[in-house]
Amino acid sequence: MLPKKVLVTEVGTRDGLQSEPRFVPTADKIALVDALTRAGIRRIEVSSFVSPRAVPQMADAAQVMAGIERPPGLVAACLVPNANGARRAAEAKVDEMVAFVSATESHNRANVNRTIDESLAGFAEVAAIARDHAVRVHGAIAVAFGCPFEGDVPFAQVVAIVGRLHALGVRELTLGDTTGMATPPIATGLCKAIQDAHPDMHVTLHFHNTRGVGLANVMAGLQAGIDSYESSLGGLGGCPFAPGATGNVCTEDLVYLLHEMGIETGVDLAKLVAAAKRVEALVGHPVPGQVMKAGPRLRRYPMDAVRKAVG
Ligand code: MG
Protein backbone atom coordinates (compact mmCIF):
# COMPACT_ATOMS: atom_id res chain seq x y z
CA MET A 1 0.00 0.00 0.00
CA LEU A 2 1.61 3.23 -1.20
CA PRO A 3 0.68 6.62 0.27
CA LYS A 4 -2.08 8.39 -1.71
CA LYS A 5 -0.56 11.78 -1.13
CA VAL A 6 3.07 12.87 -0.72
CA LEU A 7 4.62 16.10 0.55
CA VAL A 8 7.43 17.23 -1.75
CA THR A 9 9.90 19.59 -0.07
CA GLU A 10 12.17 21.71 -2.24
CA VAL A 11 15.71 22.09 -0.87
CA GLY A 12 17.44 23.50 -3.97
CA THR A 13 17.68 27.09 -2.79
CA ARG A 14 19.52 25.90 0.34
CA ASP A 15 21.10 22.48 -0.20
CA GLY A 16 21.60 23.08 -3.92
CA LEU A 17 22.82 26.65 -4.01
CA GLN A 18 25.05 26.46 -0.92
CA SER A 19 27.66 24.48 -2.86
CA GLU A 20 27.58 26.74 -5.94
CA PRO A 21 30.77 28.78 -6.33
CA ARG A 22 28.98 31.66 -8.08
CA PHE A 23 26.89 33.87 -5.74
CA VAL A 24 23.31 33.76 -6.93
CA PRO A 25 21.83 37.27 -6.52
CA THR A 26 19.19 37.65 -3.80
CA ALA A 27 16.49 38.73 -6.28
CA ASP A 28 17.07 35.56 -8.33
CA LYS A 29 16.81 33.37 -5.22
CA ILE A 30 13.52 35.08 -4.32
CA ALA A 31 12.18 34.60 -7.86
CA LEU A 32 13.15 30.92 -7.74
CA VAL A 33 11.38 30.34 -4.40
CA ASP A 34 8.28 32.18 -5.68
CA ALA A 35 8.24 30.09 -8.87
CA LEU A 36 8.31 26.94 -6.72
CA THR A 37 5.51 28.25 -4.51
CA ARG A 38 3.41 29.07 -7.58
CA ALA A 39 4.04 25.56 -8.89
CA GLY A 40 2.37 24.25 -5.74
CA ILE A 41 5.34 23.26 -3.58
CA ARG A 42 4.21 23.59 0.03
CA ARG A 43 7.42 23.16 2.02
CA ILE A 44 10.61 24.89 0.93
CA GLU A 45 13.98 24.94 2.65
CA VAL A 46 14.54 28.55 1.68
CA SER A 47 17.99 29.27 3.06
CA SER A 48 20.35 28.69 5.95
CA PHE A 49 21.21 30.87 8.94
CA VAL A 50 24.80 29.68 9.06
CA SER A 51 27.78 31.98 9.50
CA PRO A 52 28.13 34.07 6.32
CA ARG A 53 31.88 33.51 6.60
CA ALA A 54 31.41 29.73 6.51
CA VAL A 55 28.85 29.75 3.66
CA PRO A 56 28.91 33.10 1.79
CA GLN A 57 26.21 31.88 -0.63
CA MET A 58 23.69 31.90 2.28
CA ALA A 59 24.66 35.34 3.65
CA ASP A 60 21.38 36.84 2.36
CA ALA A 61 19.09 34.39 4.23
CA ALA A 62 17.19 37.19 6.03
CA GLN A 63 16.72 39.23 2.83
CA VAL A 64 15.47 36.17 0.92
CA MET A 65 13.01 35.36 3.72
CA ALA A 66 11.80 38.99 3.71
CA GLY A 67 11.34 39.00 -0.07
CA ILE A 68 9.49 35.76 -0.80
CA GLU A 69 5.74 35.33 -1.14
CA ARG A 70 4.22 33.64 1.91
CA PRO A 71 0.80 32.29 0.88
CA PRO A 72 -1.18 30.42 3.54
CA GLY A 73 -0.16 26.78 3.71
CA LEU A 74 3.46 27.35 2.65
CA VAL A 75 6.04 26.18 5.17
CA ALA A 76 9.12 28.38 4.72
CA ALA A 77 11.84 26.42 6.50
CA CYS A 78 15.47 27.40 7.10
CA LEU A 79 18.46 25.46 8.31
CA VAL A 80 19.86 26.61 11.65
CA PRO A 81 23.20 25.27 12.92
CA ASN A 82 23.09 26.75 16.44
CA ALA A 83 21.35 29.14 18.86
CA ASN A 84 22.70 32.20 17.09
CA GLY A 85 21.27 30.97 13.78
CA ALA A 86 17.98 30.17 15.53
CA ARG A 87 17.69 33.73 16.85
CA ARG A 88 18.36 35.15 13.38
CA ALA A 89 15.85 32.71 11.86
CA ALA A 90 13.19 33.69 14.42
CA GLU A 91 13.77 37.37 13.63
CA ALA A 92 13.32 36.55 9.93
CA LYS A 93 9.98 34.91 10.81
CA VAL A 94 10.67 31.44 9.42
CA ASP A 95 7.83 28.93 9.78
CA GLU A 96 10.19 26.12 10.67
CA MET A 97 13.77 25.65 11.89
CA VAL A 98 15.67 22.64 10.62
CA ALA A 99 18.40 21.59 13.05
CA PHE A 100 20.78 18.78 12.23
CA VAL A 101 23.20 16.25 13.63
CA SER A 102 25.19 13.52 11.89
CA ALA A 103 24.64 9.81 12.46
CA THR A 104 28.37 9.27 13.04
CA GLU A 105 30.94 11.01 15.25
CA SER A 106 33.40 11.31 12.36
CA HIS A 107 30.99 13.11 10.07
CA ASN A 108 29.68 15.35 12.85
CA ARG A 109 33.26 16.30 13.70
CA ALA A 110 34.12 16.96 10.04
CA ASN A 111 30.91 18.92 9.44
CA VAL A 112 30.58 21.12 12.53
CA ASN A 113 33.65 20.26 14.64
CA ARG A 114 31.54 19.00 17.52
CA THR A 115 30.71 15.66 19.11
CA ILE A 116 27.19 14.31 18.64
CA ASP A 117 26.53 15.11 22.33
CA GLU A 118 27.59 18.71 21.78
CA SER A 119 25.39 18.97 18.69
CA LEU A 120 22.39 17.57 20.58
CA ALA A 121 22.97 20.09 23.38
CA GLY A 122 22.93 22.81 20.71
CA PHE A 123 19.79 21.24 19.27
CA ALA A 124 18.08 21.64 22.67
CA GLU A 125 18.96 25.36 22.65
CA VAL A 126 17.55 25.74 19.13
CA ALA A 127 14.36 23.91 20.15
CA ALA A 128 13.92 26.24 23.16
CA ILE A 129 14.31 29.36 20.99
CA ALA A 130 11.87 27.94 18.43
CA ARG A 131 9.35 27.20 21.20
CA ASP A 132 9.64 30.77 22.53
CA HIS A 133 8.74 32.06 19.05
CA ALA A 134 6.07 29.42 18.33
CA VAL A 135 8.12 28.14 15.40
CA ARG A 136 8.15 24.46 14.38
CA VAL A 137 11.32 22.42 14.80
CA HIS A 138 12.33 19.78 12.28
CA GLY A 139 15.24 17.48 13.00
CA ALA A 140 17.64 16.20 10.36
CA ILE A 141 20.16 13.38 10.61
CA ALA A 142 23.02 13.57 8.10
CA VAL A 143 24.77 10.46 6.71
CA ALA A 144 21.91 8.32 8.07
CA PHE A 145 22.30 5.74 5.27
CA GLY A 146 26.08 5.54 5.18
CA CYS A 147 29.09 7.63 6.17
CA PRO A 148 32.00 8.53 3.88
CA PHE A 149 34.38 8.04 6.85
CA GLU A 150 32.84 5.06 8.68
CA GLY A 151 30.98 3.18 5.93
CA ASP A 152 27.73 1.45 6.85
CA VAL A 153 25.94 3.01 9.81
CA PRO A 154 24.16 0.45 12.03
CA PHE A 155 20.40 1.09 12.12
CA ALA A 156 20.52 0.96 15.94
CA GLN A 157 22.96 3.89 15.95
CA VAL A 158 20.52 6.02 13.93
CA VAL A 159 17.55 4.86 16.00
CA ALA A 160 19.39 5.90 19.19
CA ILE A 161 19.82 9.44 17.83
CA VAL A 162 16.18 9.50 16.73
CA GLY A 163 15.30 8.58 20.33
CA ARG A 164 17.32 11.49 21.70
CA LEU A 165 15.64 13.91 19.25
CA HIS A 166 12.26 12.44 20.23
CA ALA A 167 13.09 13.16 23.87
CA LEU A 168 13.74 16.80 22.88
CA GLY A 169 10.18 16.99 21.52
CA VAL A 170 11.04 16.45 17.85
CA ARG A 171 8.28 14.69 15.86
CA GLU A 172 9.35 15.75 12.35
CA LEU A 173 12.59 14.25 11.12
CA THR A 174 14.55 14.09 7.90
CA LEU A 175 16.96 11.24 7.20
CA GLY A 176 19.67 12.61 4.92
CA ASP A 177 21.61 10.51 2.45
CA THR A 178 24.30 13.18 2.44
CA THR A 179 26.79 11.47 0.13
CA GLY A 180 24.46 9.18 -1.78
CA MET A 181 25.21 5.86 -0.05
CA ALA A 182 21.62 4.66 0.39
CA THR A 183 20.27 1.64 -1.48
CA PRO A 184 16.68 0.32 -1.46
CA PRO A 185 17.43 -2.42 1.16
CA ILE A 186 19.15 0.08 3.46
CA ALA A 187 16.27 2.57 3.02
CA THR A 188 13.69 -0.13 3.78
CA GLY A 189 15.60 -1.42 6.80
CA LEU A 190 16.21 1.98 8.39
CA CYS A 191 12.63 3.19 7.87
CA LYS A 192 11.30 0.03 9.47
CA ALA A 193 13.72 0.25 12.43
CA ILE A 194 12.61 3.84 13.13
CA GLN A 195 8.90 3.07 12.66
CA ASP A 196 9.20 0.15 15.10
CA ALA A 197 11.00 2.22 17.75
CA HIS A 198 9.16 5.55 17.30
CA PRO A 199 5.87 5.09 15.44
CA ASP A 200 4.85 8.70 16.18
CA MET A 201 7.92 10.18 14.45
CA HIS A 202 7.00 11.60 11.04
CA VAL A 203 9.89 10.71 8.73
CA THR A 204 10.98 12.62 5.62
CA LEU A 205 13.54 11.09 3.25
CA HIS A 206 16.28 13.10 1.58
CA PHE A 207 18.05 11.03 -1.06
CA HIS A 208 20.87 11.86 -3.42
CA ASN A 209 21.24 10.43 -6.88
CA THR A 210 25.03 10.18 -6.59
CA ARG A 211 25.06 6.56 -7.72
CA GLY A 212 21.92 6.60 -9.87
CA VAL A 213 19.53 4.97 -7.38
CA GLY A 214 17.89 8.07 -5.88
CA LEU A 215 14.39 7.36 -7.22
CA ALA A 216 14.76 3.63 -6.54
CA ASN A 217 15.32 4.61 -2.91
CA VAL A 218 12.19 6.78 -3.05
CA MET A 219 10.24 3.70 -4.25
CA ALA A 220 11.57 1.76 -1.24
CA GLY A 221 10.45 4.64 0.99
CA LEU A 222 6.97 4.69 -0.57
CA GLN A 223 6.65 0.95 -0.02
CA ALA A 224 7.59 1.54 3.63
CA GLY A 225 4.71 4.05 3.82
CA ILE A 226 6.85 7.22 3.91
CA ASP A 227 4.85 10.17 2.56
CA SER A 228 7.41 13.00 2.60
CA TYR A 229 10.50 13.55 0.40
CA GLU A 230 13.07 16.27 -0.15
CA SER A 231 14.54 17.07 -3.54
CA SER A 232 16.00 19.94 -5.52
CA LEU A 233 14.88 21.64 -8.71
CA GLY A 234 16.86 20.39 -11.70
CA GLY A 235 18.83 18.16 -9.28
CA LEU A 236 20.80 21.19 -8.05
CA GLY A 237 23.62 20.36 -5.67
CA GLY A 238 26.49 17.93 -5.63
CA CYS A 239 28.33 15.44 -3.53
CA PRO A 240 31.09 16.99 -1.41
CA PHE A 241 33.28 13.89 -1.79
CA ALA A 242 32.78 13.22 -5.48
CA PRO A 243 33.44 16.29 -7.63
CA GLY A 244 31.06 16.38 -10.58
CA ALA A 245 28.75 13.74 -9.11
CA THR A 246 24.99 14.28 -9.04
CA GLY A 247 23.51 15.52 -5.78
CA ASN A 248 19.93 15.67 -4.58
CA VAL A 249 17.15 13.75 -6.23
CA CYS A 250 15.60 16.08 -8.79
CA THR A 251 12.23 17.61 -7.81
CA GLU A 252 10.53 17.48 -11.21
CA ASP A 253 11.75 13.91 -11.81
CA LEU A 254 10.38 12.97 -8.37
CA VAL A 255 7.02 14.67 -9.03
CA TYR A 256 6.84 12.99 -12.46
CA LEU A 257 7.37 9.57 -10.84
CA LEU A 258 4.81 10.21 -8.09
CA HIS A 259 2.14 11.41 -10.53
CA GLU A 260 2.75 8.42 -12.83
CA MET A 261 2.26 6.22 -9.73
CA GLY A 262 -1.12 7.90 -9.14
CA ILE A 263 0.16 9.69 -6.03
CA GLU A 264 -1.04 13.25 -5.39
CA THR A 265 1.46 16.04 -4.70
CA GLY A 266 -0.53 19.21 -5.37
CA VAL A 267 2.33 20.28 -7.65
CA ASP A 268 1.90 21.51 -11.24
CA LEU A 269 4.61 19.59 -13.13
CA ALA A 270 4.58 21.92 -16.17
CA LYS A 271 5.20 24.97 -13.96
CA LEU A 272 7.92 23.07 -12.11
CA VAL A 273 9.67 22.15 -15.37
CA ALA A 274 9.45 25.78 -16.53
CA ALA A 275 11.15 26.85 -13.29
CA ALA A 276 13.79 24.11 -13.64
CA LYS A 277 14.67 25.33 -17.13
CA ARG A 278 15.76 28.65 -15.65
CA VAL A 279 18.14 27.03 -13.17
CA GLU A 280 21.06 26.38 -15.55
CA ALA A 281 21.31 30.08 -16.48
CA LEU A 282 21.19 30.94 -12.78
CA VAL A 283 24.14 28.74 -11.79
CA GLY A 284 26.02 28.90 -15.10
CA HIS A 285 26.31 25.15 -15.75
CA PRO A 286 24.15 22.17 -16.75
CA VAL A 287 22.05 20.44 -14.08
CA PRO A 288 21.18 16.72 -14.11
CA GLY A 289 17.35 16.93 -14.20
CA GLN A 290 15.94 14.54 -16.80
CA VAL A 291 12.24 15.33 -17.21
CA MET A 292 13.16 19.01 -17.80
CA LYS A 293 15.11 17.82 -20.86
CA ALA A 294 12.94 14.98 -22.17
CA GLY A 295 9.56 16.51 -21.35
CA PRO A 296 6.47 14.55 -20.26
CA ARG A 297 6.05 10.92 -21.30
CA LEU A 298 3.17 11.57 -23.68
CA ARG A 299 4.82 14.51 -25.39
CA ARG A 300 4.06 14.20 -29.14
CA TYR A 301 6.45 15.06 -31.94
CA PRO A 302 5.78 15.85 -35.59
CA MET A 303 7.12 12.83 -37.46
CA ASP A 304 9.18 14.85 -39.92
CA ALA A 305 10.95 16.71 -37.11
CA VAL A 306 12.70 13.62 -35.77
CA ARG A 307 16.03 12.63 -37.18
CA LYS A 308 16.06 8.99 -38.24
CA ALA A 309 17.91 6.77 -35.82
CA VAL A 310 18.41 3.04 -35.87
CA GLY A 311 19.11 0.95 -32.76
MG1 MG B 1 21.22 17.04 -0.08
mmCIF file with all atom_site columns, N, CA, C and O and ligand atoms in Angstrom, residues 15 206 208 248, ligand 1:
data_model
loop_
_atom_site.group_PDB
_atom_site.id
_atom_site.type_symbol
_atom_site.label_atom_id
_atom_site.label_alt_id
_atom_site.label_comp_id
_atom_site.label_asym_id
_atom_site.label_entity_id
_atom_site.label_seq_id
_atom_site.pdbx_PDB_ins_code
_atom_site.Cartn_x
_atom_site.Cartn_y
_atom_site.Cartn_z
_atom_site.occupancy
_atom_site.B_iso_or_equiv
_atom_site.pdbx_formal_charge
_atom_site.auth_seq_id
_atom_site.auth_comp_id
_atom_site.auth_asym_id
_atom_site.auth_atom_id
_atom_site.pdbx_PDB_model_num
ATOM   1  N  N  . ASP A 1 15  ? 20.159 23.596 -0.015 1.00 0.00 ? 15  ASP A N  1
ATOM   2  C  CA . ASP A 1 15  ? 21.097 22.484 -0.196 1.00 0.00 ? 15  ASP A CA 1
ATOM   3  C  C  . ASP A 1 15  ? 21.772 22.525 -1.567 1.00 0.00 ? 15  ASP A C  1
ATOM   4  O  O  . ASP A 1 15  ? 22.932 22.157 -1.724 1.00 0.00 ? 15  ASP A O  1
ATOM   5  N  N  . HIS A 1 206 ? 15.486 12.168 2.395  1.00 0.00 ? 206 HIS A N  1
ATOM   6  C  CA . HIS A 1 206 ? 16.279 13.099 1.577  1.00 0.00 ? 206 HIS A CA 1
ATOM   7  C  C  . HIS A 1 206 ? 17.377 12.280 0.896  1.00 0.00 ? 206 HIS A C  1
ATOM   8  O  O  . HIS A 1 206 ? 18.406 11.987 1.497  1.00 0.00 ? 206 HIS A O  1
ATOM   9  N  N  . HIS A 1 208 ? 20.037 11.317 -2.344 1.00 0.00 ? 208 HIS A N  1
ATOM   10 C  CA . HIS A 1 208 ? 20.870 11.865 -3.416 1.00 0.00 ? 208 HIS A CA 1
ATOM   11 C  C  . HIS A 1 208 ? 20.950 10.832 -4.533 1.00 0.00 ? 208 HIS A C  1
ATOM   12 O  O  . HIS A 1 208 ? 20.840 9.632  -4.282 1.00 0.00 ? 208 HIS A O  1
ATOM   13 N  N  . ASN A 1 248 ? 21.293 15.990 -5.001 1.00 0.00 ? 248 ASN A N  1
ATOM   14 C  CA . ASN A 1 248 ? 19.933 15.673 -4.585 1.00 0.00 ? 248 ASN A CA 1
ATOM   15 C  C  . ASN A 1 248 ? 19.097 15.052 -5.709 1.00 0.00 ? 248 ASN A C  1
ATOM   16 O  O  . ASN A 1 248 ? 19.267 15.376 -6.878 1.00 0.00 ? 248 ASN A O  1
HETATM 17 MG MG . MG  B 2 .   ? 21.220 17.042 -0.082 1.00 0.00 ? 1   MG  B MG 1
#
